Amino acid sequence: MSRIVYVNGEYLPEAEAKISVFDRGFLMADGVYEVTSVLDGKLVDFDGHAKRLDRSLTELDMANPVTMDDLLAIHRELILKNDLKEGGIYLQITRGAPADRDFAFPDPAETPSSIVLFTQEKNLANAPAAQTGISVISIDDLRWARRDIKTVQLLYPSMGKMMAKKAGADDAWMVEDGLVTEGTSNNAYIVKGGKIITRQLSNDILHGITRAAVLRLAKEAQMEVEERGFTIEEAKESDEAFVTSATTFVQPVVRIDEAEVGEGKPGRIALRLREIYIDEARKKAI
Ligand code: PLP
């Protein structure tokens, strides 16, 4: 299947889309991204993703080449052009392509940011992993210290995913100073005695858009939430565990390293949160 993608103002067949070899995204991982999920051909929590994008750009002193209204229009146009019903839209903005490679940032007046968007078709609401649950291994968190900025520096998370694969698991939870930070591409949670526990927001983790929605929905459903760090040992002894992200929603975790979590099957609270989340996402999608 050949997609129509968006590159710097143009909609093009994917094979014709081009970015310069001098692009700082390519040379320096000097770029930020967002992934917004699509359900029933509509965008889930576009506003949340647009706001976080704005924050990532501001933190890195990088210019946004489009207005937020244009960004919404581009997302919608890509959904239409690719007839996307379910999946996600990947968006990347980099500090553009200066005349030569240089550590110093180029002058934004001379080097506009680059922007790329493309669609990804994926079964989200009925993903098989939500029924079976996933297994995770624990690994050291060796990423940089500004994980609150959604940058395209994804080498260590990719290595973590490969370590998990080699160990016969699905994903990795990263641990720093004895506490779980997050999954390679998701926020991590445990449930003990009915209480949902997840690490508090700081520069140590990405401020998940799904995390914000799920914690709000949990509180609205009178579930108890505690935002604090937890150890891998505590996670192994918890009743349930799960992860959240824009494209997996709420996904149960049934194994951590060699230990089964709870009864080794998706937990009641995780499945309930998944149901409530998808229900609301469908209703509020634009
Ligand atoms: N944490 C990390 C490291 C991620 O890469 C992601 C998503 O890509 C998340 C958390 C979840 O964020 P969101 O719910 O906004 O997709």
PDB file of C-alpha atoms and ligand atoms in Angstrom:
ATOM      1  CA  MET A   1       0.000   0.000   0.000  1.00  0.00           C
ATOM      2  CA  SER A   2       1.418   3.380  -0.974  1.00  0.00           C
ATOM      3  CA  ARG A   3       0.536   6.201   1.357  1.00  0.00           C
ATOM      4  CA  ILE A   4       0.145   9.886   0.744  1.00  0.00           C
ATOM      5  CA  VAL A   5       2.428  11.655   3.213  1.00  0.00           C
ATOM      6  CA  TYR A   6       2.910  15.324   4.093  1.00  0.00           C
ATOM      7  CA  VAL A   7       6.356  16.921   3.756  1.00  0.00           C
ATOM      8  CA  ASN A   8       7.034  20.639   4.154  1.00  0.00           C
ATOM      9  CA  GLY A   9       3.784  21.880   2.636  1.00  0.00           C
ATOM     10  CA  GLU A  10       3.177  19.134   0.075  1.00  0.00           C
ATOM     11  CA  TYR A  11       1.070  15.984  -0.020  1.00  0.00           C
ATOM     12  CA  LEU A  12       3.060  13.357  -1.933  1.00  0.00           C
ATOM     13  CA  PRO A  13       3.125   9.609  -2.579  1.00  0.00           C
ATOM     14  CA  GLU A  14       5.506   8.189   0.057  1.00  0.00           C
ATOM     15  CA  ALA A  15       8.125   7.167  -2.560  1.00  0.00           C
ATOM     16  CA  GLU A  16       8.384  10.772  -3.794  1.00  0.00           C
ATOM     17  CA  ALA A  17       8.723  12.437  -0.388  1.00  0.00           C
ATOM     18  CA  LYS A  18      12.244  13.679   0.305  1.00  0.00           C
ATOM     19  CA  ILE A  19      14.193  15.212   3.211  1.00  0.00           C
ATOM     20  CA  SER A  20      17.717  16.677   2.900  1.00  0.00           C
ATOM     21  CA  VAL A  21      20.738  14.686   4.102  1.00  0.00           C
ATOM     22  CA  PHE A  22      21.633  17.838   6.083  1.00  0.00           C
ATOM     23  CA  ASP A  23      18.370  17.737   8.024  1.00  0.00           C
ATOM     24  CA  ARG A  24      19.209  17.992  11.737  1.00  0.00           C
ATOM     25  CA  GLY A  25      16.647  15.329  12.530  1.00  0.00           C
ATOM     26  CA  PHE A  26      18.737  12.910  10.484  1.00  0.00           C
ATOM     27  CA  LEU A  27      22.183  14.136  11.617  1.00  0.00           C
ATOM     28  CA  MET A  28      21.571  15.104  15.257  1.00  0.00           C
ATOM     29  CA  ALA A  29      18.210  13.606  16.291  1.00  0.00           C
ATOM     30  CA  ASP A  30      17.318  17.307  16.662  1.00  0.00           C
ATOM     31  CA  GLY A  31      13.584  16.885  16.377  1.00  0.00           C
ATOM     32  CA  VAL A  32      10.355  16.250  18.237  1.00  0.00           C
ATOM     33  CA  TYR A  33       7.361  14.099  17.414  1.00  0.00           C
ATOM     34  CA  GLU A  34       3.795  13.184  18.328  1.00  0.00           C
ATOM     35  CA  VAL A  35       1.588  10.213  17.571  1.00  0.00           C
ATOM     36  CA  THR A  36      -2.152  10.848  17.621  1.00  0.00           C
ATOM     37  CA  SER A  37      -4.448   7.863  17.402  1.00  0.00           C
ATOM     38  CA  VAL A  38      -7.355   7.618  14.971  1.00  0.00           C
ATOM     39  CA  LEU A  39     -10.595   5.812  15.758  1.00  0.00           C
ATOM     40  CA  ASP A  40     -13.542   5.728  13.324  1.00  0.00           C
ATOM     41  CA  GLY A  41     -11.554   8.083  11.049  1.00  0.00           C
ATOM     42  CA  LYS A  42     -11.332  10.725  13.811  1.00  0.00           C
ATOM     43  CA  LEU A  43      -8.513  12.100  15.958  1.00  0.00           C
ATOM     44  CA  VAL A  44      -8.288  11.147  19.616  1.00  0.00           C
ATOM     45  CA  ASP A  45      -7.199  13.933  22.008  1.00  0.00           C
ATOM     46  CA  PHE A  46      -5.744  16.114  19.247  1.00  0.00           C
ATOM     47  CA  ASP A  47      -5.692  19.085  21.595  1.00  0.00           C
ATOM     48  CA  GLY A  48      -3.540  17.276  24.164  1.00  0.00           C
ATOM     49  CA  HIS A  49      -1.005  16.200  21.538  1.00  0.00           C
ATOM     50  CA  ALA A  50      -0.890  19.685  19.968  1.00  0.00           C
ATOM     51  CA  LYS A  51      -0.248  21.281  23.374  1.00  0.00           C
ATOM     52  CA  ARG A  52       2.512  18.816  24.240  1.00  0.00           C
ATOM     53  CA  LEU A  53       4.100  19.393  20.811  1.00  0.00           C
ATOM     54  CA  ASP A  54       4.096  23.116  21.491  1.00  0.00           C
ATOM     55  CA  ARG A  55       5.765  22.523  24.866  1.00  0.00           C
ATOM     56  CA  SER A  56       8.443  20.212  23.363  1.00  0.00           C
ATOM     57  CA  LEU A  57       9.234  22.840  20.703  1.00  0.00           C
ATOM     58  CA  THR A  58       9.410  25.632  23.285  1.00  0.00           C
ATOM     59  CA  GLU A  59      11.723  23.618  25.565  1.00  0.00           C
ATOM     60  CA  LEU A  60      14.118  23.082  22.635  1.00  0.00           C
ATOM     61  CA  ASP A  61      13.775  26.625  21.268  1.00  0.00           C
ATOM     62  CA  MET A  62      12.589  25.227  17.944  1.00  0.00           C
ATOM     63  CA  ALA A  63      10.140  27.027  15.657  1.00  0.00           C
ATOM     64  CA  ASN A  64       6.816  25.493  14.685  1.00  0.00           C
ATOM     65  CA  PRO A  65       6.523  25.781  10.881  1.00  0.00           C
ATOM     66  CA  VAL A  66       2.683  25.614  10.953  1.00  0.00           C
ATOM     67  CA  THR A  67      -0.125  27.028  13.074  1.00  0.00           C
ATOM     68  CA  MET A  68      -2.119  24.677  15.290  1.00  0.00           C
ATOM     69  CA  ASP A  69      -5.169  25.194  13.013  1.00  0.00           C
ATOM     70  CA  ASP A  70      -3.084  24.170   9.990  1.00  0.00           C
ATOM     71  CA  LEU A  71      -1.811  21.166  11.916  1.00  0.00           C
ATOM     72  CA  LEU A  72      -5.347  19.955  12.543  1.00  0.00           C
ATOM     73  CA  ALA A  73      -6.236  20.508   8.878  1.00  0.00           C
ATOM     74  CA  ILE A  74      -3.173  18.493   7.748  1.00  0.00           C
ATOM     75  CA  HIS A  75      -4.058  15.624  10.094  1.00  0.00           C
ATOM     76  CA  ARG A  76      -7.603  15.560   8.725  1.00  0.00           C
ATOM     77  CA  GLU A  77      -6.476  15.790   5.110  1.00  0.00           C
ATOM     78  CA  LEU A  78      -4.128  12.816   5.598  1.00  0.00           C
ATOM     79  CA  ILE A  79      -6.959  10.770   7.130  1.00  0.00           C
ATOM     80  CA  LEU A  80      -9.084  11.561   4.067  1.00  0.00           C
ATOM     81  CA  LYS A  81      -6.372  11.034   1.452  1.00  0.00           C
ATOM     82  CA  ASN A  82      -5.401   7.667   2.964  1.00  0.00           C
ATOM     83  CA  ASP A  83      -8.920   6.616   3.911  1.00  0.00           C
ATOM     84  CA  LEU A  84      -7.669   5.873   7.426  1.00  0.00           C
ATOM     85  CA  LYS A  85     -10.270   4.398   9.738  1.00  0.00           C
ATOM     86  CA  GLU A  86      -8.118   3.175  12.628  1.00  0.00           C
ATOM     87  CA  GLY A  87      -4.447   3.672  13.487  1.00  0.00           C
ATOM     88  CA  GLY A  88      -2.310   6.713  14.083  1.00  0.00           C
ATOM     89  CA  ILE A  89      -0.801   9.828  12.599  1.00  0.00           C
ATOM     90  CA  TYR A  90       2.922  10.301  13.124  1.00  0.00           C
ATOM     91  CA  LEU A  91       4.136  13.902  13.136  1.00  0.00           C
ATOM     92  CA  GLN A  92       7.769  15.008  13.254  1.00  0.00           C
ATOM     93  CA  ILE A  93       9.248  18.492  13.353  1.00  0.00           C
ATOM     94  CA  THR A  94      13.018  18.981  13.144  1.00  0.00           C
ATOM     95  CA  ARG A  95      15.287  22.027  13.232  1.00  0.00           C
ATOM     96  CA  GLY A  96      15.493  21.865   9.450  1.00  0.00           C
ATOM     97  CA  ALA A  97      18.354  21.511   7.001  1.00  0.00           C
ATOM     98  CA  PRO A  98      21.135  24.104   7.229  1.00  0.00           C
ATOM     99  CA  ALA A  99      23.846  24.367   4.539  1.00  0.00           C
ATOM    100  CA  ASP A 100      26.268  22.158   6.467  1.00  0.00           C
ATOM    101  CA  ARG A 101      26.565  19.972   9.556  1.00  0.00           C
ATOM    102  CA  ASP A 102      27.271  22.050  12.671  1.00  0.00           C
ATOM    103  CA  PHE A 103      26.653  21.572  16.403  1.00  0.00           C
ATOM    104  CA  ALA A 104      25.371  25.149  16.760  1.00  0.00           C
ATOM    105  CA  PHE A 105      21.674  25.637  15.994  1.00  0.00           C
ATOM    106  CA  PRO A 106      21.068  27.356  12.632  1.00  0.00           C
ATOM    107  CA  ASP A 107      19.354  30.749  12.524  1.00  0.00           C
ATOM    108  CA  PRO A 108      15.623  29.927  12.211  1.00  0.00           C
ATOM    109  CA  ALA A 109      15.193  32.932   9.879  1.00  0.00           C
ATOM    110  CA  GLU A 110      17.474  31.194   7.381  1.00  0.00           C
ATOM    111  CA  THR A 111      16.682  27.556   8.141  1.00  0.00           C
ATOM    112  CA  PRO A 112      12.987  26.791   8.570  1.00  0.00           C
ATOM    113  CA  SER A 113      11.969  23.728  10.588  1.00  0.00           C
ATOM    114  CA  SER A 114      11.104  20.605   8.609  1.00  0.00           C
ATOM    115  CA  ILE A 115       7.747  18.941   9.108  1.00  0.00           C
ATOM    116  CA  VAL A 116       6.667  15.446   8.120  1.00  0.00           C
ATOM    117  CA  LEU A 117       3.409  13.606   8.804  1.00  0.00           C
ATOM    118  CA  PHE A 118       2.264  10.141   7.760  1.00  0.00           C
ATOM    119  CA  THR A 119      -0.526   7.733   8.599  1.00  0.00           C
ATOM    120  CA  GLN A 120      -0.135   4.262  10.119  1.00  0.00           C
ATOM    121  CA  GLU A 121      -2.974   1.784   9.818  1.00  0.00           C
ATOM    122  CA  LYS A 122      -3.337  -0.350  12.943  1.00  0.00           C
ATOM    123  CA  ASN A 123      -5.916  -2.353  14.798  1.00  0.00           C
ATOM    124  CA  LEU A 124      -6.179  -0.423  18.076  1.00  0.00           C
ATOM    125  CA  ALA A 125      -9.483  -1.085  19.808  1.00  0.00           C
ATOM    126  CA  ASN A 126      -9.419  -4.850  19.227  1.00  0.00           C
ATOM    127  CA  ALA A 127      -5.671  -5.401  19.500  1.00  0.00           C
ATOM    128  CA  PRO A 128      -5.028  -9.039  20.537  1.00  0.00           C
ATOM    129  CA  ALA A 129      -2.424  -7.964  23.157  1.00  0.00           C
ATOM    130  CA  ALA A 130      -5.195  -6.294  25.153  1.00  0.00           C
ATOM    131  CA  GLN A 131      -6.869  -9.684  25.613  1.00  0.00           C
ATOM    132  CA  THR A 132      -3.739 -11.687  26.412  1.00  0.00           C
ATOM    133  CA  GLY A 133      -1.713  -9.008  28.206  1.00  0.00           C
ATOM    134  CA  ILE A 134       1.990  -8.425  27.579  1.00  0.00           C
ATOM    135  CA  SER A 135       5.211  -9.451  29.315  1.00  0.00           C
ATOM    136  CA  VAL A 136       7.950  -7.000  30.267  1.00  0.00           C
ATOM    137  CA  ILE A 137      11.543  -7.253  31.412  1.00  0.00           C
ATOM    138  CA  SER A 138      13.262  -4.691  33.641  1.00  0.00           C
ATOM    139  CA  ILE A 139      16.319  -2.832  32.343  1.00  0.00           C
ATOM    140  CA  ASP A 140      18.402   0.145  33.507  1.00  0.00           C
ATOM    141  CA  ASP A 141      17.146   3.504  32.291  1.00  0.00           C
ATOM    142  CA  LEU A 142      20.100   4.898  30.347  1.00  0.00           C
ATOM    143  CA  ARG A 143      18.273   7.730  28.540  1.00  0.00           C
ATOM    144  CA  TRP A 144      19.054  11.439  28.808  1.00  0.00           C
ATOM    145  CA  ALA A 145      17.560  13.465  31.643  1.00  0.00           C
ATOM    146  CA  ARG A 146      14.845  15.381  29.704  1.00  0.00           C
ATOM    147  CA  ARG A 147      12.380  12.582  29.001  1.00  0.00           C
ATOM    148  CA  ASP A 148       9.508  15.061  29.392  1.00  0.00           C
ATOM    149  CA  ILE A 149      10.415  16.376  25.914  1.00  0.00           C
ATOM    150  CA  LYS A 150       9.160  14.050  23.185  1.00  0.00           C
ATOM    151  CA  THR A 151      12.313  13.963  21.055  1.00  0.00           C
ATOM    152  CA  VAL A 152      13.160  11.590  18.213  1.00  0.00           C
ATOM    153  CA  GLN A 153      16.212  10.280  20.140  1.00  0.00           C
ATOM    154  CA  LEU A 154      14.753   6.785  20.392  1.00  0.00           C
ATOM    155  CA  LEU A 155      17.865   4.617  20.161  1.00  0.00           C
ATOM    156  CA  TYR A 156      17.882   3.462  23.787  1.00  0.00           C
ATOM    157  CA  PRO A 157      14.132   2.687  23.833  1.00  0.00           C
ATOM    158  CA  SER A 158      14.693   0.695  20.602  1.00  0.00           C
ATOM    159  CA  MET A 159      17.558  -1.182  22.267  1.00  0.00           C
ATOM    160  CA  GLY A 160      15.272  -1.872  25.236  1.00  0.00           C
ATOM    161  CA  LYS A 161      12.649  -3.301  22.899  1.00  0.00           C
ATOM    162  CA  MET A 162      15.298  -5.560  21.343  1.00  0.00           C
ATOM    163  CA  MET A 163      16.517  -6.707  24.783  1.00  0.00           C
ATOM    164  CA  ALA A 164      12.905  -7.628  25.556  1.00  0.00           C
ATOM    165  CA  LYS A 165      12.544  -9.504  22.252  1.00  0.00           C
ATOM    166  CA  LYS A 166      15.745 -11.460  22.877  1.00  0.00           C
ATOM    167  CA  ALA A 167      14.431 -12.421  26.313  1.00  0.00           C
ATOM    168  CA  GLY A 168      11.151 -13.618  24.763  1.00  0.00           C
ATOM    169  CA  ALA A 169       9.187 -10.675  26.211  1.00  0.00           C
ATOM    170  CA  ASP A 170       7.145  -7.891  24.625  1.00  0.00           C
ATOM    171  CA  ASP A 171       8.570  -4.748  26.166  1.00  0.00           C
ATOM    172  CA  ALA A 172      10.883  -3.356  28.835  1.00  0.00           C
ATOM    173  CA  TRP A 173      10.254  -1.258  31.943  1.00  0.00           C
ATOM    174  CA  MET A 174      13.152   1.050  32.694  1.00  0.00           C
ATOM    175  CA  VAL A 175      14.495   1.452  36.216  1.00  0.00           C
ATOM    176  CA  GLU A 176      16.483   4.359  37.666  1.00  0.00           C
ATOM    177  CA  ASP A 177      17.688   4.663  41.268  1.00  0.00           C
ATOM    178  CA  GLY A 178      15.650   1.580  42.127  1.00  0.00           C
ATOM    179  CA  LEU A 179      12.342   2.937  40.792  1.00  0.00           C
ATOM    180  CA  VAL A 180      10.501   2.245  37.527  1.00  0.00           C
ATOM    181  CA  THR A 181      10.445   5.297  35.270  1.00  0.00           C
ATOM    182  CA  GLU A 182       8.294   4.059  32.351  1.00  0.00           C
ATOM    183  CA  GLY A 183       8.078   1.569  29.491  1.00  0.00           C
ATOM    184  CA  THR A 184      10.085   2.025  26.273  1.00  0.00           C
ATOM    185  CA  SER A 185       7.099   3.768  24.660  1.00  0.00           C
ATOM    186  CA  ASN A 186       4.435   3.927  27.371  1.00  0.00           C
ATOM    187  CA  ASN A 187       3.713   4.922  30.957  1.00  0.00           C
ATOM    188  CA  ALA A 188       3.779   2.174  33.600  1.00  0.00           C
ATOM    189  CA  TYR A 189       1.263   1.398  36.369  1.00  0.00           C
ATOM    190  CA  ILE A 190       0.607  -1.159  39.087  1.00  0.00           C
ATOM    191  CA  VAL A 191      -2.534  -1.859  41.099  1.00  0.00           C
ATOM    192  CA  LYS A 192      -2.435  -2.945  44.750  1.00  0.00           C
ATOM    193  CA  GLY A 193      -5.502  -3.368  46.952  1.00  0.00           C
ATOM    194  CA  GLY A 194      -7.596  -1.496  44.364  1.00  0.00           C
ATOM    195  CA  LYS A 195      -5.225   1.499  44.288  1.00  0.00           C
ATOM    196  CA  ILE A 196      -3.670   2.553  40.965  1.00  0.00           C
ATOM    197  CA  ILE A 197      -0.025   3.564  41.407  1.00  0.00           C
ATOM    198  CA  THR A 198       2.031   5.366  38.748  1.00  0.00           C
ATOM    199  CA  ARG A 199       5.142   7.527  38.850  1.00  0.00           C
ATOM    200  CA  GLN A 200       4.561  11.255  39.430  1.00  0.00           C
ATOM    201  CA  LEU A 201       5.235  13.736  36.600  1.00  0.00           C
ATOM    202  CA  SER A 202       8.738  15.223  36.381  1.00  0.00           C
ATOM    203  CA  ASN A 203      11.520  15.495  33.793  1.00  0.00           C
ATOM    204  CA  ASP A 204      12.142  11.755  34.334  1.00  0.00           C
ATOM    205  CA  ILE A 205       9.158  10.574  32.265  1.00  0.00           C
ATOM    206  CA  LEU A 206       7.087  11.598  29.288  1.00  0.00           C
ATOM    207  CA  HIS A 207       3.854  13.289  30.352  1.00  0.00           C
ATOM    208  CA  GLY A 208       1.598  10.837  28.546  1.00  0.00           C
ATOM    209  CA  ILE A 209      -1.561  12.231  27.007  1.00  0.00           C
ATOM    210  CA  THR A 210      -3.219   8.855  27.580  1.00  0.00           C
ATOM    211  CA  ARG A 211      -1.910   8.868  31.173  1.00  0.00           C
ATOM    212  CA  ALA A 212      -3.661  12.186  31.858  1.00  0.00           C
ATOM    213  CA  ALA A 213      -6.962  10.922  30.414  1.00  0.00           C
ATOM    214  CA  VAL A 214      -6.795   7.536  32.163  1.00  0.00           C
ATOM    215  CA  LEU A 215      -6.015   9.044  35.591  1.00  0.00           C
ATOM    216  CA  ARG A 216      -8.881  11.533  35.177  1.00  0.00           C
ATOM    217  CA  LEU A 217     -11.276   8.736  34.159  1.00  0.00           C
ATOM    218  CA  ALA A 218     -10.089   6.541  37.052  1.00  0.00           C
ATOM    219  CA  LYS A 219     -10.807   9.323  39.549  1.00  0.00           C
ATOM    220  CA  GLU A 220     -14.208   9.999  37.956  1.00  0.00           C
ATOM    221  CA  ALA A 221     -14.997   6.288  38.409  1.00  0.00           C
ATOM    222  CA  GLN A 222     -14.116   6.634  42.148  1.00  0.00           C
ATOM    223  CA  MET A 223     -10.907   4.601  41.782  1.00  0.00           C
ATOM    224  CA  GLU A 224      -8.039   5.508  44.095  1.00  0.00           C
ATOM    225  CA  VAL A 225      -4.900   6.888  42.394  1.00  0.00           C
ATOM    226  CA  GLU A 226      -1.472   7.431  43.921  1.00  0.00           C
ATOM    227  CA  GLU A 227       1.267   9.170  41.917  1.00  0.00           C
ATOM    228  CA  ARG A 228       4.630   7.905  43.190  1.00  0.00           C
ATOM    229  CA  GLY A 229       7.536   5.761  42.096  1.00  0.00           C
ATOM    230  CA  PHE A 230       7.517   1.999  42.680  1.00  0.00           C
ATOM    231  CA  THR A 231      10.165  -0.714  42.559  1.00  0.00           C
ATOM    232  CA  ILE A 232      10.226  -3.761  40.278  1.00  0.00           C
ATOM    233  CA  GLU A 233       9.849  -5.946  43.408  1.00  0.00           C
ATOM    234  CA  GLU A 234       6.679  -4.078  44.391  1.00  0.00           C
ATOM    235  CA  ALA A 235       5.402  -4.425  40.811  1.00  0.00           C
ATOM    236  CA  LYS A 236       6.004  -8.197  40.831  1.00  0.00           C
ATOM    237  CA  GLU A 237       3.950  -8.504  44.006  1.00  0.00           C
ATOM    238  CA  SER A 238       1.124  -6.259  42.836  1.00  0.00           C
ATOM    239  CA  ASP A 239      -2.382  -7.441  41.917  1.00  0.00           C
ATOM    240  CA  GLU A 240      -2.259  -5.979  38.404  1.00  0.00           C
ATOM    241  CA  ALA A 241       0.005  -4.023  36.113  1.00  0.00           C
ATOM    242  CA  PHE A 242      -0.603  -2.139  32.887  1.00  0.00           C
ATOM    243  CA  VAL A 243       0.795   0.457  30.482  1.00  0.00           C
ATOM    244  CA  THR A 244      -0.791   3.338  28.592  1.00  0.00           C
ATOM    245  CA  SER A 245       0.033   5.089  25.320  1.00  0.00           C
ATOM    246  CA  ALA A 246      -1.788   6.752  22.442  1.00  0.00           C
ATOM    247  CA  THR A 247      -1.718   3.658  20.242  1.00  0.00           C
ATOM    248  CA  THR A 248      -2.121   0.913  22.862  1.00  0.00           C
ATOM    249  CA  PHE A 249      -4.607   2.790  25.094  1.00  0.00           C
ATOM    250  CA  VAL A 250      -4.571   0.682  28.292  1.00  0.00           C
ATOM    251  CA  GLN A 251      -2.665  -2.579  27.891  1.00  0.00           C
ATOM    252  CA  PRO A 252      -2.465  -5.146  30.714  1.00  0.00           C
ATOM    253  CA  VAL A 253       0.955  -6.464  31.794  1.00  0.00           C
ATOM    254  CA  VAL A 254       0.816 -10.076  32.999  1.00  0.00           C
ATOM    255  CA  ARG A 255       4.496 -10.899  33.524  1.00  0.00           C
ATOM    256  CA  ILE A 256       7.455  -8.880  34.845  1.00  0.00           C
ATOM    257  CA  ASP A 257      10.849 -10.601  34.410  1.00  0.00           C
ATOM    258  CA  GLU A 258      10.278 -14.169  35.665  1.00  0.00           C
ATOM    259  CA  ALA A 259       7.244 -13.320  37.842  1.00  0.00           C
ATOM    260  CA  GLU A 260       3.567 -13.566  36.979  1.00  0.00           C
ATOM    261  CA  VAL A 261       1.601 -10.480  38.009  1.00  0.00           C
ATOM    262  CA  GLY A 262      -1.482 -11.372  40.069  1.00  0.00           C
ATOM    263  CA  GLU A 263      -3.060 -14.393  38.441  1.00  0.00           C
ATOM    264  CA  GLY A 264      -0.980 -14.015  35.292  1.00  0.00           C
ATOM    265  CA  LYS A 265      -3.879 -12.692  33.249  1.00  0.00           C
ATOM    266  CA  PRO A 266      -5.236  -9.218  32.435  1.00  0.00           C
ATOM    267  CA  GLY A 267      -6.540  -7.562  35.575  1.00  0.00           C
ATOM    268  CA  ARG A 268     -10.080  -6.365  36.188  1.00  0.00           C
ATOM    269  CA  ILE A 269      -9.141  -2.711  36.764  1.00  0.00           C
ATOM    270  CA  ALA A 270      -6.901  -2.532  33.677  1.00  0.00           C
ATOM    271  CA  LEU A 271      -9.643  -3.987  31.469  1.00  0.00           C
ATOM    272  CA  ARG A 272     -12.264  -1.675  32.967  1.00  0.00           C
ATOM    273  CA  LEU A 273     -10.050   1.384  32.411  1.00  0.00           C
ATOM    274  CA  ARG A 274      -9.429   0.268  28.832  1.00  0.00           C
ATOM    275  CA  GLU A 275     -13.149   0.024  28.213  1.00  0.00           C
ATOM    276  CA  ILE A 276     -13.921   3.428  29.768  1.00  0.00           C
ATOM    277  CA  TYR A 277     -11.006   5.044  27.917  1.00  0.00           C
ATOM    278  CA  ILE A 278     -11.974   3.701  24.474  1.00  0.00           C
ATOM    279  CA  ASP A 279     -15.582   4.612  25.068  1.00  0.00           C
ATOM    280  CA  GLU A 280     -14.713   8.220  25.861  1.00  0.00           C
ATOM    281  CA  ALA A 281     -12.067   8.433  23.106  1.00  0.00           C
ATOM    282  CA  ARG A 282     -14.677   7.435  20.501  1.00  0.00           C
ATOM    283  CA  LYS A 283     -17.193   9.949  21.828  1.00  0.00           C
ATOM    284  CA  LYS A 284     -14.783  12.893  21.986  1.00  0.00           C
ATOM    285  CA  ALA A 285     -12.715  12.178  18.826  1.00  0.00           C
ATOM    286  CA  ILE A 286     -12.776  15.026  16.293  1.00  0.00           C
TER     287      ILE A 286
HETATM  288  N1  PLP B   1       6.402   7.248  27.666  1.00  0.00           N
HETATM  289  C1  PLP B   1       7.184   7.149  26.565  1.00  0.00           C
HETATM  290  C2  PLP B   1       8.655   7.007  26.739  1.00  0.00           C
HETATM  291  C3  PLP B   1       6.595   7.174  25.287  1.00  0.00           C
HETATM  292  O1  PLP B   1       7.388   7.082  24.193  1.00  0.00           O
HETATM  293  C4  PLP B   1       5.196   7.298  25.169  1.00  0.00           C
HETATM  294  C5  PLP B   1       4.553   7.324  23.848  1.00  0.00           C
HETATM  295  O2  PLP B   1       5.177   7.248  22.823  1.00  0.00           O
HETATM  296  C6  PLP B   1       4.421   7.380  26.341  1.00  0.00           C
HETATM  297  C7  PLP B   1       5.066   7.369  27.571  1.00  0.00           C
HETATM  298  C8  PLP B   1       2.931   7.491  26.278  1.00  0.00           C
HETATM  299  O3  PLP B   1       2.535   8.786  25.883  1.00  0.00           O
HETATM  300  P1  PLP B   1       1.145   9.026  25.148  1.00  0.00           P
HETATM  301  O4  PLP B   1       0.086   8.473  26.058  1.00  0.00           O
HETATM  302  O5  PLP B   1       1.060  10.501  25.017  1.00  0.00           O
HETATM  303  O6  PLP B   1       1.222   8.290  23.853  1.00  0.00           O
END
